[in-house]
Amino acid sequence: MSPRVVALGGGHGLAASLAALRRVTEDLTGIVTVADNGGSSGRLREEFGILPPGDLRMALAALCRDDEWGRTWADILQHRFSGDGPLANHALGNLLLAATWDQLGDTVKGLHLVGELLGAQGRVLPMASVPLNIEADVRSRDVPEDITVVRGQAQVAKADGQVLAVRLDPADPPACPESVAAIDDADWVVIGPGSWFTSVMPNLLVPSLRAALVRTTARRVLVLNLVAQPGETEGLTPSNHLDVLAAHAPDLRLDVVVADAAMVDDDPLIVPAAARLGARLVCAEVASHADRDQHDPERLATVFAGVFSTARVNAAFDEEETRTWP
């Protein structure tokens, strides 16, 4: 029987996790952040008052099969219009989702319908039922005592300074009920990779969603990024990333932290940082050969399969223990 797996995040990071996880389970749910305010998503969000569809679209594309049907529909979903007209830079999948939501009047039903059209190997849900805004406290790199508030996911992602903390507006948004139920029923929950402050942390800041992450009996896996992101996480070590998570969700415990071996080789604090969250560290080569800042879905799938099949994942372990997957 396939494990029930839920993956949380947004953007390219969640897409990589979903593309990997669909290779190792037949019961997969992606829960997607809904705070994007830039590009095509931002325009549709502002014009129609809908959830930003971009990250939801990317998650659906990642769940498309590897056959001709799946590859064709993934390409169509991701297609962007060129030119200077009103459709310029809109992704077709964003327009498809907007039209489906307008027709059905139900975000979750619309996502399910598009998933059926694509033959998606899993389902996609929003983390919240309303569009969200991200605010961040950003410290100037030139004047450390100068801290400003930056508003908007697109703006925070490009912030010229050190992001100290993020929060949501509204601060207590309604979580998507189906997302909460999926976490409650899961065997495994996967968090990350992705933009740390704008894709990963927001999932931990929706109170009822975080409560589900804390109380679920599922085992929790965190996948670390491969590189620091200019602006958003510039200068942060892998162990710093774990410290950020602990600061934003101090009640959340983990079972496994997955990291690329090359990324953590020079970070002696990574194992104790994982241990403080209750997790053991699994090191593996998960980066793409072609693009070292992107996770390779097949390599990541191998690691997930190994982690899911290992009975020793629990909180009682030697702090110095790590596991290297071939």
XYZ file of C-alpha atoms in Angstrom:
326
model
C 0.000 0.000 0.000
C 1.398 3.394 -0.974
C 2.150 5.806 1.861
C -0.106 8.845 2.133
C 2.270 11.734 1.452
C 1.666 15.474 1.725
C 4.205 17.995 0.395
C 4.125 21.676 1.320
C 5.745 24.683 -0.316
C 5.581 26.645 -3.523
C 7.308 27.455 -6.776
C 10.112 25.375 -8.242
C 10.976 23.755 -4.907
C 7.563 22.180 -4.377
C 7.438 21.216 -8.045
C 10.702 19.275 -7.615
C 9.363 17.485 -4.533
C 6.099 16.562 -6.257
C 7.885 15.354 -9.395
C 9.990 13.115 -7.157
C 7.215 11.945 -4.837
C 4.861 10.882 -7.636
C 7.502 8.288 -8.493
C 7.302 6.672 -5.036
C 3.646 6.943 -3.971
C 0.191 6.751 -5.496
C -1.373 8.849 -2.721
C 0.107 12.334 -3.010
C -1.169 15.796 -2.097
C 0.619 19.086 -2.726
C -0.295 21.995 -0.453
C 0.674 25.286 -2.048
C 1.366 28.735 -0.652
C -0.996 31.454 -1.924
C 0.853 34.716 -1.288
C 2.312 35.458 -4.724
C 1.660 39.048 -5.782
C 3.934 39.337 -8.823
C 3.733 38.669 -12.547
C 0.751 36.917 -14.084
C -0.449 35.612 -10.715
C -0.408 39.071 -9.180
C -2.340 40.555 -12.093
C -5.062 37.897 -11.974
C -5.235 38.085 -8.201
C -5.734 41.846 -8.284
C -8.195 41.864 -11.180
C -10.442 39.008 -10.075
C -9.813 38.726 -6.326
C -8.785 35.063 -6.681
C -5.999 32.996 -5.202
C -2.749 33.579 -7.111
C -2.718 30.602 -9.496
C 0.968 30.438 -10.473
C 2.360 28.113 -7.807
C -0.766 25.956 -7.997
C -0.231 25.683 -11.768
C 3.403 24.665 -11.322
C 2.415 21.983 -8.820
C -0.147 20.550 -11.240
C 2.420 20.520 -14.046
C 4.868 18.653 -11.798
C 2.253 15.943 -11.240
C 1.813 15.284 -14.959
C 2.842 11.826 -16.094
C 6.033 11.171 -18.042
C 4.145 9.887 -21.096
C 3.266 11.938 -24.190
C -0.071 13.117 -22.732
C 1.526 14.278 -19.505
C 4.492 16.026 -21.112
C 2.245 17.755 -23.661
C -0.177 19.069 -21.048
C 2.626 20.132 -18.712
C 4.101 22.211 -21.551
C 0.698 23.707 -22.408
C 0.020 24.549 -18.775
C 3.383 26.314 -18.457
C 3.161 28.161 -21.795
C 3.440 31.945 -21.512
C 2.099 34.376 -24.064
C 4.568 36.826 -25.573
C 4.029 40.253 -27.101
C 2.898 43.536 -25.592
C -0.858 42.980 -25.416
C -3.078 42.258 -22.418
C -2.147 38.552 -22.474
C 1.596 39.235 -22.431
C 3.438 37.094 -19.852
C 0.269 35.326 -18.708
C 0.746 31.578 -18.295
C -1.997 29.605 -20.007
C -2.393 27.438 -16.901
C -3.065 30.531 -14.797
C -5.861 31.559 -17.168
C -7.243 28.016 -17.196
C -7.420 27.919 -13.413
C -8.971 31.393 -13.243
C -11.630 30.370 -15.791
C -12.354 27.106 -13.973
C -12.754 28.859 -10.627
C -15.030 31.447 -12.199
C -17.144 28.715 -13.785
C -17.389 26.436 -10.737
C -17.167 28.997 -7.954
C -15.002 26.573 -5.953
C -11.202 26.642 -5.850
C -10.713 23.038 -4.712
C -13.200 21.636 -7.240
C -11.510 23.665 -9.967
C -8.085 22.291 -9.078
C -9.501 18.771 -9.060
C -11.097 19.250 -12.480
C -7.876 20.571 -14.043
C -5.960 17.727 -12.392
C -8.337 15.222 -14.017
C -7.837 16.884 -17.407
C -4.064 16.581 -17.044
C -4.123 13.049 -15.669
C -2.217 14.377 -12.653
C -0.644 11.768 -10.387
C -1.879 13.371 -7.187
C -3.926 16.371 -6.128
C -3.126 20.007 -5.467
C -4.660 22.140 -2.702
C -4.104 25.718 -1.521
C -2.760 26.223 1.991
C -5.372 28.917 2.698
C -8.810 29.766 1.380
C -7.989 33.441 0.803
C -5.057 35.174 -0.929
C -2.374 36.217 1.543
C 0.231 38.939 1.821
C 3.720 38.498 3.217
C 5.463 41.108 5.340
C 9.114 40.884 6.304
C 11.475 42.686 8.627
C 14.591 43.382 6.588
C 17.906 44.608 8.010
C 20.032 46.872 5.853
C 23.380 45.346 4.888
C 25.035 48.763 4.994
C 23.418 50.048 8.200
C 22.703 47.013 10.439
C 20.578 48.977 12.892
C 18.260 50.066 10.054
C 15.318 47.624 9.865
C 12.468 48.207 7.434
C 9.197 46.409 6.716
C 8.882 45.028 3.176
C 5.428 43.957 1.979
C 4.622 41.492 -0.789
C 6.074 38.107 -1.726
C 7.728 39.424 -4.884
C 9.243 42.340 -2.977
C 10.507 40.203 -0.081
C 12.095 37.726 -2.497
C 14.171 40.587 -3.944
C 14.751 42.450 -0.688
C 18.069 44.278 -0.573
C 19.103 43.228 2.907
C 18.895 40.412 5.441
C 15.408 39.029 6.011
C 14.957 38.575 9.754
C 11.389 37.318 9.986
C 8.199 37.049 7.968
C 4.513 37.161 8.882
C 1.208 36.886 7.078
C -1.560 39.387 6.493
C -4.158 38.410 7.553
C -2.315 36.868 10.500
C -4.954 34.167 11.121
C -6.256 33.224 7.668
C -8.683 30.338 7.144
C -6.747 27.252 6.134
C -8.141 25.173 3.304
C -10.099 22.453 5.212
C -9.029 19.763 2.752
C -5.379 20.682 3.361
C -5.768 20.331 7.128
C -7.503 16.960 6.657
C -4.743 15.749 4.323
C -2.067 16.514 6.938
C -4.097 14.829 9.668
C -4.415 11.664 7.539
C -0.849 11.592 6.154
C 1.841 9.009 6.789
C 4.581 11.426 5.696
C 4.743 15.198 5.402
C 7.470 16.773 3.254
C 8.402 20.442 3.757
C 10.627 22.244 1.258
C 12.733 22.879 -0.664
C 11.899 26.361 -1.901
C 12.296 30.044 -1.218
C 12.743 29.846 2.531
C 10.950 32.982 3.663
C 8.377 33.302 0.871
C 7.458 29.675 0.024
C 8.433 27.464 2.975
C 7.826 29.605 6.073
C 4.325 30.807 5.030
C 2.979 27.248 5.364
C 4.060 27.302 9.014
C 2.381 30.636 9.708
C -1.239 29.653 9.015
C -2.264 28.757 12.603
C -4.662 25.883 11.886
C -2.312 24.430 9.277
C 0.629 24.565 11.678
C -1.520 23.000 14.401
C -2.176 20.100 12.032
C 1.554 19.793 11.296
C 2.279 19.651 15.030
C -0.425 17.122 15.972
C -0.282 14.802 12.955
C 1.027 11.289 13.518
C 2.818 11.535 10.167
C 6.575 11.592 10.070
C 7.971 14.912 8.901
C 10.763 15.379 6.348
C 12.435 18.706 5.601
C 14.366 19.112 2.340
C 17.020 21.822 2.438
C 17.815 24.086 -0.488
C 20.921 23.565 -2.578
C 22.140 27.167 -2.584
C 21.423 30.375 -0.751
C 19.180 32.753 -2.667
C 20.435 36.249 -3.454
C 18.645 38.730 -1.236
C 16.255 36.372 0.559
C 18.715 33.963 2.223
C 22.072 35.355 1.163
C 24.690 34.540 3.776
C 22.616 31.889 5.568
C 24.223 28.490 6.145
C 22.163 25.267 6.015
C 22.054 25.193 9.822
C 20.880 28.822 9.783
C 17.956 27.687 7.608
C 16.974 25.205 10.324
C 17.281 27.900 12.967
C 14.940 30.125 10.931
C 12.372 27.349 10.809
C 12.647 26.783 14.551
C 12.170 30.501 15.202
C 9.015 30.657 13.081
C 7.509 27.363 14.322
C 9.105 26.508 17.684
C 6.550 23.777 18.417
C 7.223 21.846 15.196
C 9.336 18.697 15.383
C 10.962 16.918 12.443
C 12.063 13.341 11.851
C 14.432 13.705 8.898
C 16.360 16.547 7.289
C 17.483 15.824 3.709
C 20.469 17.778 2.431
C 22.813 17.595 -0.522
C 26.167 16.388 0.780
C 28.081 19.128 -1.023
C 25.891 21.787 0.564
C 26.499 20.750 4.178
C 30.125 19.580 4.036
C 31.381 22.919 5.363
C 28.684 23.369 8.008
C 29.727 21.637 11.253
C 26.564 22.862 12.976
C 24.112 21.097 10.677
C 23.822 17.841 12.652
C 23.189 19.496 16.048
C 20.795 21.961 14.369
C 18.796 19.035 12.974
C 18.936 17.284 16.336
C 17.421 20.309 18.080
C 14.393 19.829 15.836
C 14.267 16.127 16.690
C 15.609 15.024 13.317
C 18.441 13.017 11.897
C 20.349 14.200 8.854
C 20.241 12.294 5.560
C 22.943 13.389 3.120
C 22.644 12.504 -0.548
C 23.534 13.807 -3.981
C 20.218 15.339 -5.038
C 21.292 18.231 -7.272
C 20.697 18.161 -11.015
C 23.797 17.642 -13.170
C 22.603 20.343 -15.550
C 21.648 22.936 -12.939
C 23.285 22.614 -9.536
C 20.788 24.924 -7.839
C 17.847 22.660 -8.843
C 16.916 19.323 -7.281
C 16.897 16.326 -9.607
C 13.497 14.587 -9.260
C 14.856 11.085 -9.886
C 17.655 11.472 -7.343
C 15.269 12.981 -4.845
C 12.826 10.126 -5.471
C 15.551 7.613 -4.590
C 16.146 9.386 -1.290
C 12.431 9.611 -0.481
C 11.975 5.911 -1.239
C 14.861 5.050 1.064
C 13.639 7.317 3.863
C 10.065 6.039 3.649
C 11.197 2.423 3.822
C 13.527 2.922 6.765
C 11.961 1.804 10.038
C 14.560 3.553 12.147
C 13.189 7.077 11.695
C 12.418 8.224 15.218
C 13.570 10.744 17.763
C 15.930 8.392 19.593
C 19.202 8.553 17.704
C 22.825 9.448 18.195
C 23.303 13.184 17.609
C 26.316 12.499 15.437
C 24.542 9.974 13.186
C 23.988 10.807 9.529
C 23.013 8.612 6.646
C 24.449 8.940 3.154
C 22.275 7.557 0.391
C 23.913 6.222 -2.761
